[in-house]
Coordinates of C-alpha atoms in Angstrom, one line a residue:
M1 CA 5.8 -35.4 12.2
A2 CA 3.7 -33.0 14.3
I3 CA 2.2 -29.8 12.9
E4 CA 4.5 -27.8 10.7
L5 CA 4.1 -24.3 12.2
G6 CA 6.2 -22.6 9.6
D7 CA 3.6 -23.6 6.8
A8 CA 0.9 -21.4 8.3
P9 CA 0.1 -18.2 6.2
P10 CA 0.6 -14.8 7.7
T11 CA -2.0 -14.1 10.4
A12 CA -4.2 -11.0 10.2
V13 CA -3.8 -8.6 13.2
S14 CA -7.0 -8.4 15.2
S15 CA -8.2 -6.8 18.5
V16 CA -11.0 -7.7 21.0
Y17 CA -13.8 -5.2 21.7
G18 CA -16.7 -5.0 24.2
I19 CA -19.9 -3.7 22.6
V20 CA -22.3 -1.5 24.4
A21 CA -25.7 -0.2 23.3
M22 CA -26.2 3.5 23.7
G23 CA -29.8 4.2 22.5
P24 CA -30.1 3.2 18.8
T25 CA -26.3 3.1 18.5
E26 CA -23.8 0.4 19.2
V27 CA -20.3 1.5 20.3
A28 CA -17.2 -0.6 20.9
L29 CA -14.5 -0.2 23.5
P30 CA -11.1 -1.9 23.3
L31 CA -10.8 -4.3 26.2
A32 CA -7.5 -2.6 27.0
V33 CA -9.5 0.5 28.3
L34 CA -12.6 -1.2 29.6
R35 CA -12.4 -2.1 33.3
E36 CA -15.9 -3.2 34.3
V37 CA -19.6 -2.6 33.9
I38 CA -21.9 -1.8 36.9
P39 CA -25.6 -1.3 37.2
C40 CA -26.6 2.3 37.0
P41 CA -27.9 3.5 40.4
A42 CA -31.2 5.1 40.7
E43 CA -29.6 8.3 41.8
L44 CA -26.1 9.6 40.9
I45 CA -23.8 11.6 43.3
E46 CA -24.0 15.3 42.6
L47 CA -20.6 16.9 41.7
P48 CA -19.7 20.6 42.0
A49 CA -18.9 20.8 38.4
S50 CA -20.8 21.4 35.1
A51 CA -20.0 20.1 31.6
P52 CA -22.1 18.9 28.7
G53 CA -23.2 15.4 29.3
L54 CA -22.0 15.2 32.9
L55 CA -24.7 13.5 35.0
G56 CA -23.0 13.0 38.3
A57 CA -20.9 10.3 39.8
V58 CA -20.9 6.8 41.2
D59 CA -19.2 5.5 44.3
L60 CA -17.2 2.4 43.2
R61 CA -15.6 0.7 46.2
G62 CA -14.8 4.1 47.8
Q63 CA -13.7 5.8 44.6
I64 CA -15.9 8.6 43.2
I65 CA -16.0 8.3 39.5
P66 CA -17.7 10.9 37.2
V67 CA -20.4 9.6 34.8
L68 CA -20.8 11.1 31.4
D69 CA -23.6 10.6 28.8
V70 CA -21.6 10.8 25.5
R71 CA -24.8 11.5 23.5
L72 CA -25.7 14.6 25.6
A73 CA -22.0 15.7 25.5
L74 CA -22.4 15.8 21.7
G75 CA -25.7 17.7 21.8
A76 CA -27.8 14.6 20.9
P77 CA -31.4 14.2 22.3
T78 CA -31.7 13.3 25.9
S79 CA -30.9 9.7 26.8
P80 CA -33.9 7.4 27.1
A81 CA -34.9 6.0 30.5
T82 CA -33.7 2.6 29.3
A83 CA -30.0 3.3 30.3
R84 CA -29.2 0.6 32.8
V85 CA -25.4 0.4 33.1
V86 CA -22.3 2.5 33.7
V87 CA -19.2 1.4 31.8
I88 CA -16.0 2.1 33.7
V89 CA -13.1 3.0 31.3
V90 CA -9.5 3.8 32.1
H91 CA -7.0 5.6 29.9
D92 CA -3.5 6.8 31.1
D93 CA -4.5 6.0 34.6
R94 CA -7.6 8.3 34.3
V95 CA -11.0 6.8 35.1
L96 CA -14.4 7.8 33.8
G97 CA -17.9 6.2 33.7
L98 CA -19.9 6.2 30.4
L99 CA -23.7 5.7 30.6
G100 CA -25.0 2.9 28.4
D101 CA -28.3 0.9 27.9
E102 CA -26.8 -2.6 28.0
V103 CA -23.9 -4.8 27.2
V104 CA -24.3 -6.5 23.8
G105 CA -21.2 -8.8 24.0
V106 CA -17.6 -9.2 23.0
T107 CA -16.2 -9.5 19.4
T108 CA -12.9 -9.9 17.7
V109 CA -12.3 -7.7 14.6
D110 CA -9.4 -7.8 12.1
D111 CA -7.7 -4.5 11.7
A112 CA -8.3 -4.8 7.9
E113 CA -12.0 -4.6 8.6
M114 CA -11.8 -1.3 10.4
H115 CA -12.8 1.9 8.7
P116 CA -11.1 5.1 10.0
M117 CA -13.3 8.1 10.6
T118 CA -12.2 11.8 10.5
A119 CA -14.0 15.1 10.5
A120 CA -12.9 18.5 9.0
G121 CA -12.7 21.3 11.6
G122 CA -13.5 19.2 14.7
E123 CA -12.6 16.1 16.7
L124 CA -14.7 13.0 16.7
V125 CA -15.2 10.9 19.8
F126 CA -15.0 7.7 17.8
S127 CA -12.0 6.7 15.6
H128 CA -13.3 3.8 13.5
S129 CA -16.3 1.9 12.6
F130 CA -16.9 -1.8 11.5
E131 CA -19.8 -4.0 10.6
R132 CA -20.5 -6.6 13.2
A133 CA -20.7 -10.1 11.8
A134 CA -23.8 -11.0 13.9
G135 CA -26.7 -9.1 12.5
G136 CA -24.6 -6.7 10.3
A137 CA -24.9 -3.6 12.6
V138 CA -22.5 -0.8 12.1
V139 CA -20.4 -0.3 15.3
S140 CA -18.5 2.9 16.2
V141 CA -15.3 2.5 18.2
L142 CA -15.1 5.1 20.9
D143 CA -11.9 7.2 21.2
I144 CA -11.5 7.4 25.0
A145 CA -8.7 9.9 24.7
A146 CA -10.9 12.2 22.7
I147 CA -13.7 11.9 25.2
L148 CA -11.4 12.7 28.1
R149 CA -10.4 15.9 26.2
L150 CA -14.1 17.1 26.0
P151 CA -14.3 20.6 27.7
G152 CA -15.0 20.5 31.5
V153 CA -15.2 16.7 31.8
P154 CA -13.8 15.8 35.2
V155 CA -11.8 12.5 35.7
V156 CA -10.1 10.8 38.5
H157 CA -6.9 8.8 38.7
E158 CA -7.1 5.1 39.0
Q159 CA -6.6 3.6 42.5
R160 CA -4.5 0.5 42.3
R161 CA -5.0 -2.2 44.9
P162 CA -1.8 -3.5 46.6
S163 CA -0.4 -6.4 44.5
G164 CA -0.4 -8.7 47.5
L165 CA -4.2 -8.6 48.2
A166 CA -5.5 -12.1 48.4
P167 CA -8.4 -13.0 46.2
E168 CA -10.7 -13.6 49.2
E169 CA -10.0 -10.0 50.3
A170 CA -11.4 -8.5 47.1
T171 CA -14.7 -6.6 47.3
D172 CA -16.0 -6.7 43.7
D173 CA -17.7 -10.1 43.4
G174 CA -14.6 -12.0 42.3
D175 CA -13.3 -9.6 39.7
A176 CA -10.0 -9.0 41.5
A177 CA -9.8 -12.8 42.3
V178 CA -9.9 -13.6 38.5
H179 CA -7.4 -11.0 37.4
D180 CA -4.8 -11.1 40.2
R181 CA -3.8 -14.6 39.0
V182 CA -1.7 -12.7 36.5
A183 CA 0.7 -11.6 39.3
A184 CA 1.4 -15.3 40.2
A185 CA 2.5 -16.2 36.7
R186 CA 6.1 -16.7 36.0
A187 CA 7.6 -14.0 33.9
D188 CA 9.7 -16.2 31.8
D189 CA 7.0 -18.7 30.7
S190 CA 6.6 -19.3 27.0
S191 CA 3.1 -19.5 25.6
L192 CA 1.7 -21.4 22.6
L193 CA -0.4 -18.9 20.6
V194 CA -3.4 -20.6 18.8
R195 CA -6.6 -19.7 17.1
C196 CA -9.9 -21.2 17.9
G197 CA -12.5 -20.0 15.3
P198 CA -12.6 -16.1 15.6
Y199 CA -10.7 -16.1 18.9
R200 CA -7.0 -16.2 19.8
F201 CA -5.6 -17.7 22.9
G202 CA -2.3 -18.1 24.7
L203 CA -1.6 -21.2 26.7
G204 CA 1.4 -21.8 28.9
I205 CA 3.8 -24.2 26.9
E206 CA 4.5 -26.3 30.1
H207 CA 1.0 -27.6 29.8
V208 CA 1.4 -28.8 26.3
F209 CA 2.3 -32.5 25.9
T210 CA 2.6 -32.3 22.1
T211 CA 0.8 -30.9 19.0
L212 CA -1.1 -33.0 16.5
P213 CA -1.6 -32.2 12.8
R214 CA -4.7 -32.7 10.8
M215 CA -6.4 -35.2 13.2
Q216 CA -9.0 -37.6 12.1
V217 CA -11.7 -37.3 14.9
R218 CA -13.6 -40.4 15.1
P219 CA -17.2 -41.0 16.5
S220 CA -17.3 -42.2 20.0
P221 CA -19.9 -42.9 22.7
L222 CA -18.1 -40.1 24.6
Q223 CA -19.5 -37.6 22.0
G224 CA -21.6 -34.7 23.5
E225 CA -21.7 -31.0 23.7
L226 CA -18.1 -30.8 24.9
C227 CA -16.5 -33.8 23.4
R228 CA -16.3 -34.0 19.6
G229 CA -15.2 -37.6 19.5
V230 CA -11.8 -39.4 20.0
V231 CA -8.4 -39.4 18.1
H232 CA -6.0 -42.3 18.0
Y233 CA -2.7 -41.3 19.8
S234 CA 0.0 -43.7 21.1
D235 CA -2.4 -46.6 20.9
L236 CA -5.0 -44.7 22.9
E237 CA -8.3 -43.4 22.0
V238 CA -8.2 -39.9 23.5
P239 CA -11.2 -37.5 23.8
V240 CA -11.1 -34.4 21.7
I241 CA -12.5 -31.4 23.5
D242 CA -14.0 -28.2 21.9
P243 CA -12.5 -25.5 24.2
L244 CA -15.0 -22.9 22.9
R245 CA -17.8 -25.1 24.2
L246 CA -16.0 -25.2 27.6
M247 CA -15.5 -21.5 27.7
R248 CA -19.1 -20.9 26.4
M249 CA -17.8 -18.9 23.5
G250 CA -19.5 -20.8 20.7
Q251 CA -18.2 -23.9 19.0
L252 CA -15.4 -24.8 16.5
D253 CA -16.0 -25.7 12.9
A254 CA -16.2 -29.3 11.7
N255 CA -13.2 -28.5 9.4
D256 CA -10.9 -27.7 12.3
T257 CA -8.5 -30.6 12.6
Q258 CA -5.4 -29.5 14.7
G259 CA -5.0 -30.4 18.3
I260 CA -3.0 -29.9 21.5
V261 CA -2.4 -32.9 23.7
V262 CA -2.6 -32.1 27.4
R263 CA -1.9 -34.7 30.2
L264 CA -4.1 -34.7 33.4
A265 CA -3.7 -36.9 36.4
E266 CA -6.3 -39.4 35.0
G267 CA -5.0 -39.5 31.5
L268 CA -4.9 -37.4 28.2
I269 CA -7.2 -35.0 26.4
V270 CA -6.8 -33.2 23.1
L271 CA -7.9 -29.6 22.8
L272 CA -9.2 -28.9 19.3
V273 CA -7.8 -25.7 17.7
S274 CA -8.1 -24.1 14.2
E275 CA -4.5 -23.0 13.9
V276 CA -1.2 -23.0 15.8
I277 CA 0.2 -19.5 15.3
E278 CA 3.6 -19.3 17.1
I279 CA 5.4 -19.4 20.4
T280 CA 6.3 -16.3 22.4
R281 CA 6.8 -15.1 25.9
I282 CA 3.9 -13.2 27.5
D283 CA 5.0 -10.8 30.2
P284 CA 2.4 -11.1 33.0
D285 CA 2.9 -7.4 33.9
R286 CA 1.5 -6.7 30.4
V287 CA -1.5 -8.8 30.7
M288 CA -4.6 -6.5 30.8
R289 CA -7.5 -7.2 33.2
L290 CA -10.5 -8.9 31.5
P291 CA -13.9 -7.4 32.3
V292 CA -15.8 -10.1 34.2
F293 CA -19.1 -8.9 32.6
A294 CA -17.9 -9.6 29.1
M295 CA -17.2 -13.4 29.5
R296 CA -19.4 -16.2 30.5
R297 CA -16.5 -18.1 32.0
P298 CA -14.2 -15.3 33.2
E299 CA -12.6 -17.6 35.8
L300 CA -10.8 -19.5 33.0
F301 CA -8.8 -16.5 31.9
A302 CA -5.9 -14.4 33.3
G303 CA -6.6 -11.5 30.9
I304 CA -5.8 -10.1 27.5
A305 CA -2.3 -9.8 26.1
S306 CA -1.6 -7.6 23.0
I307 CA 1.2 -9.3 20.9
A308 CA 3.1 -7.0 18.6
E309 CA 2.1 -7.6 14.9
L310 CA -0.3 -10.3 15.8
G311 CA -3.0 -8.6 17.9
D312 CA -4.9 -9.4 21.1
F313 CA -4.9 -12.9 22.7
F314 CA -7.0 -14.3 25.6
V315 CA -4.5 -15.6 28.1
I316 CA -5.8 -18.9 29.5
D317 CA -5.5 -19.6 33.2
A318 CA -4.3 -23.1 32.5
E319 CA -4.7 -24.2 36.1
A320 CA -8.3 -23.1 36.2
L321 CA -9.0 -24.6 32.8
L322 CA -7.3 -28.0 33.6
A323 CA -9.1 -28.2 36.9
E324 CA -12.5 -28.5 35.2
A325 CA -14.3 -31.7 36.5
Q326 CA -15.5 -32.6 33.0
L327 CA -12.0 -32.7 31.6
H328 CA -10.8 -34.9 34.4
A329 CA -13.8 -37.3 33.9
L330 CA -13.1 -37.5 30.1
A331 CA -9.3 -37.9 30.6
G332 CA -10.0 -41.0 32.8
L333 CA -11.8 -42.7 29.8
N334 CA -8.7 -43.3 27.5
T335 CA -9.2 -46.6 25.9
G336 CA -7.1 -48.8 23.7
D337 CA -3.8 -50.8 24.0
G338 CA -1.6 -48.0 25.1
N339 CA -0.6 -47.1 28.6
V340 CA -0.7 -43.5 29.9
D341 CA 1.7 -44.4 32.6
D342 CA 4.3 -45.3 30.0
L343 CA 3.9 -41.8 28.6
A344 CA 4.3 -40.3 32.1
A345 CA 7.4 -42.4 32.6
G346 CA 8.9 -41.2 29.4
A347 CA 8.3 -37.6 30.4
A348 CA 9.8 -38.3 33.9
Y349 CA 12.9 -39.8 32.2
S350 CA 13.1 -36.7 29.9
A351 CA 13.1 -34.4 33.0
I352 CA 16.0 -36.4 34.6
S353 CA 18.1 -36.3 31.4
G354 CA 17.6 -32.7 31.0
V355 CA 15.4 -33.0 27.9
D356 CA 11.7 -32.1 28.1
I357 CA 10.0 -30.1 25.5
V358 CA 11.9 -29.5 22.4
L359 CA 11.3 -27.4 19.2
T360 CA 12.3 -29.1 16.0
Y361 CA 13.0 -26.9 13.0
S362 CA 15.0 -26.9 9.7
A363 CA 18.4 -25.2 9.1
G364 CA 19.1 -27.3 6.0
V365 CA 18.8 -30.4 8.1
D366 CA 16.2 -31.0 10.9
L367 CA 17.5 -30.0 14.3
A368 CA 16.0 -29.9 17.9
S369 CA 16.6 -27.4 20.7
P370 CA 15.1 -27.2 24.2
L371 CA 12.2 -24.9 24.1
E372 CA 13.2 -23.2 27.2
Q373 CA 16.2 -21.6 25.4
I374 CA 14.0 -19.7 23.0
D375 CA 12.7 -16.3 24.3
E376 CA 10.4 -15.8 21.3
I377 CA 9.7 -17.0 17.7
L378 CA 9.3 -14.1 15.2
P379 CA 8.1 -14.1 11.6
F380 CA 11.0 -13.5 9.2
P381 CA 11.4 -9.6 9.2
A382 CA 10.4 -7.8 6.0
E383 CA 13.4 -5.5 6.4
V384 CA 16.6 -5.5 8.5
C385 CA 19.4 -3.0 8.7
A386 CA 21.8 -4.9 6.5
L387 CA 25.5 -5.1 7.3
E388 CA 28.5 -6.0 5.1
E389 CA 28.8 -9.7 4.6
D390 CA 31.9 -11.3 6.0
G391 CA 31.1 -14.9 6.2
D392 CA 29.8 -14.8 9.8
G393 CA 26.2 -15.4 8.7
I394 CA 25.1 -12.0 10.0
L395 CA 22.1 -10.7 8.0
G396 CA 21.7 -7.4 9.8
L397 CA 20.1 -5.6 12.7
L398 CA 16.5 -5.5 13.8
T399 CA 14.8 -3.4 16.5
H400 CA 12.4 -5.4 18.6
R401 CA 10.9 -4.5 22.0
D402 CA 13.2 -1.4 22.5
E403 CA 16.3 -3.6 21.8
V404 CA 18.6 -4.0 18.9
V405 CA 18.8 -7.6 17.8
T406 CA 21.5 -9.1 15.6
I407 CA 19.9 -11.5 13.0
V408 CA 22.2 -14.4 12.0
S409 CA 21.5 -17.2 9.5
L410 CA 21.8 -20.5 11.3
P411 CA 22.1 -22.4 8.0
A412 CA 25.1 -20.2 7.1
L413 CA 26.7 -20.9 10.6
M414 CA 26.4 -24.6 9.8
G415 CA 28.0 -24.2 6.4
R416 CA 24.7 -24.6 4.6
P417 CA 24.0 -21.0 3.3
E418 CA 20.7 -21.8 1.9
P419 CA 18.4 -18.8 0.9
L420 CA 15.8 -17.9 3.5
D421 CA 12.3 -17.8 2.2
P422 CA 10.4 -14.9 4.1
A423 CA 7.1 -16.9 3.6
T424 CA 8.3 -19.9 5.7
S425 CA 11.4 -18.8 7.5
C426 CA 11.4 -17.4 11.0
V427 CA 13.7 -16.1 13.7
L428 CA 14.4 -17.8 17.0
L429 CA 15.3 -15.2 19.7
V430 CA 17.9 -16.5 22.2
R431 CA 19.7 -14.6 24.9
A432 CA 23.5 -14.4 25.5
D433 CA 24.1 -12.6 28.7
D434 CA 22.6 -9.2 28.2
V435 CA 22.1 -9.3 24.5
R436 CA 19.6 -11.1 22.3
I437 CA 20.6 -12.9 19.1
G438 CA 18.1 -13.8 16.4
L439 CA 18.8 -17.0 14.7
A440 CA 17.1 -17.2 11.3
V441 CA 16.0 -20.8 10.3
L442 CA 14.3 -22.2 7.2
G443 CA 11.1 -23.2 9.0
L444 CA 9.6 -24.7 12.1
R445 CA 8.6 -28.4 12.4
A446 CA 7.0 -29.2 15.7
I447 CA 6.8 -29.0 19.5
E448 CA 7.6 -32.4 20.9
R449 CA 8.7 -34.2 23.9
A450 CA 12.1 -35.9 23.7
V451 CA 12.4 -39.4 25.3
W452 CA 16.3 -40.0 25.0
E453 CA 19.4 -38.0 24.6
E454 CA 22.9 -39.1 23.5
P455 CA 25.6 -38.0 26.0
D456 CA 27.4 -34.8 25.0
D457 CA 31.1 -35.8 24.8
A458 CA 32.4 -32.8 22.8
P459 CA 35.0 -30.9 25.0
A460 CA 34.1 -27.4 26.0
V461 CA 35.8 -24.4 24.6
A462 CA 37.3 -22.1 27.2
D463 CA 37.3 -18.9 25.2
P464 CA 35.0 -18.7 22.1
A465 CA 36.4 -15.3 21.2
T466 CA 40.0 -16.7 20.6
D467 CA 39.1 -20.1 19.3
R468 CA 35.9 -19.2 17.4
H469 CA 36.2 -21.9 14.8
R470 CA 36.4 -24.7 17.4
A471 CA 33.7 -23.1 19.5
L472 CA 31.4 -22.8 16.5
R473 CA 32.0 -26.4 15.4
R474 CA 31.0 -27.6 19.0
A475 CA 28.0 -25.4 18.9
V476 CA 26.6 -26.5 15.5
A477 CA 28.3 -29.6 14.4
D478 CA 29.6 -31.9 17.2
R479 CA 26.1 -32.3 18.6
P480 CA 24.5 -35.2 20.4
M481 CA 21.4 -36.9 19.0
V482 CA 18.0 -36.6 20.6
Q483 CA 15.1 -39.0 20.1
T484 CA 11.6 -38.0 19.6
V485 CA 8.4 -39.9 18.8
A486 CA 6.1 -38.5 16.2
P487 CA 2.6 -38.0 17.7
G488 CA 0.0 -40.6 16.8
S489 CA 2.5 -43.1 15.5
D490 CA 5.4 -45.4 16.5
L491 CA 7.9 -43.6 14.2
V492 CA 11.1 -42.7 16.1
T493 CA 13.0 -39.6 14.9
M494 CA 16.6 -39.0 15.7
V495 CA 17.9 -35.4 15.1
P496 CA 20.9 -33.4 16.4
K497 CA 20.2 -31.4 19.6
V498 CA 21.6 -27.9 19.1
D499 CA 22.4 -25.8 22.1
L500 CA 21.1 -22.4 21.0
D501 CA 22.4 -20.7 24.2
E502 CA 26.0 -21.8 23.2
I503 CA 25.5 -20.5 19.6
A504 CA 24.4 -17.2 21.0
R505 CA 27.5 -17.0 23.2
V506 CA 29.8 -17.8 20.4
V507 CA 28.2 -15.2 18.0
S508 CA 28.2 -12.6 20.6
A509 CA 31.9 -13.3 21.6
A510 CA 33.0 -12.7 18.0
P511 CA 35.8 -10.1 17.6
S512 CA 34.8 -6.6 16.3
R513 CA 33.8 -6.5 12.6

């Protein structure tokens, strides 16, 4: 069986920051507010305004942006002549430039490691501090909202480029070309959220062939800076890739043993990961632009997404990542007795039969459902607005993303009212017309590709509201079987295929309580 997602411990919430040196002090800016960094011109544009720390302005592609020296604004000594960059920040569509010495790098910090800062009788321009792992320097997190409230500081409103501007029409050395890929993403795509060392990533689920648990990576002549060795999968020796090496963000630990199988035209590769976190949908309109200066391989990313209760994730531009020539060369070196074409044929048959990627999970018995039916997978909520029990399996109501979601126990619907353990249970969000239903399950099993499905011969129910019992039986009991093959072995698994959309329609069509 592939990796048991439900067994993972709760994940700490973390955020990504860009670090800038300002004299002897290092400050951090959330990547959500940081737009870009430009060289500081020899002369700044004079402005007909006066405020502490206001040095002038820069012309950034036709937009005049005021530049502030935060240290002067606070009455600190004059900035040294070493200042070489202007950091462009945006908050509530207001733009300001901050003078800095140099960019130090990018870091991910757990919220638990943040130390809040307050001051009696005055407002600070930084909100928190933390100790940077590399070198142990204490870093202050700038509060951009507080800086924008400093007396007399002029700001301008952000000029947005038309969404249809082609990448080759951009004027900022490719910055727009990298970030405008977000607009081309499909809004309904699900993403697999993973952790690689200190970093968290989101990868479109359509690029995931399957997941692998606790791999045994073997030495291979293919080993090098990028390839960690090979793993045995479906009678093939498949190269294992360290994605952090490819992205030039460091390297994974030798103890990392989970993997994601990806198929390229030439064959298979496995992307090594530290942890599979969960599956969710990432709205491309909420993906924030990634400052090009901050990353060594910015072209491999669509941006940063902030996921509720989980933190910030780098959104991988899968097409760019999987176009890397090194990956194609390694994928063409699959060795062993297996046949990659057979895997492709199985995937093609799955597409014809309507079965592609499925999620397997437990509701007292193991079940499988098409992954495309699941809007999001949420941790089991600590609290719900409980309702009076009446045998429908309804646990209560939960507010999520400005919407009220009814949480229903799937085991109870199946006549198996087993207790739900908050540590391992989770909620599958599915949509029925204009409402979303949360189906609570005992735990997740795997993301797998199905290779065969039994015909669904159970008759349809015309009106679930008037014939609820038969509709519910069809939805959860009279289900066809689906066949999956456990990754890395020849073990064939047969589990019932449950139509979550149909369950949601039956539940939402129930008469008034």
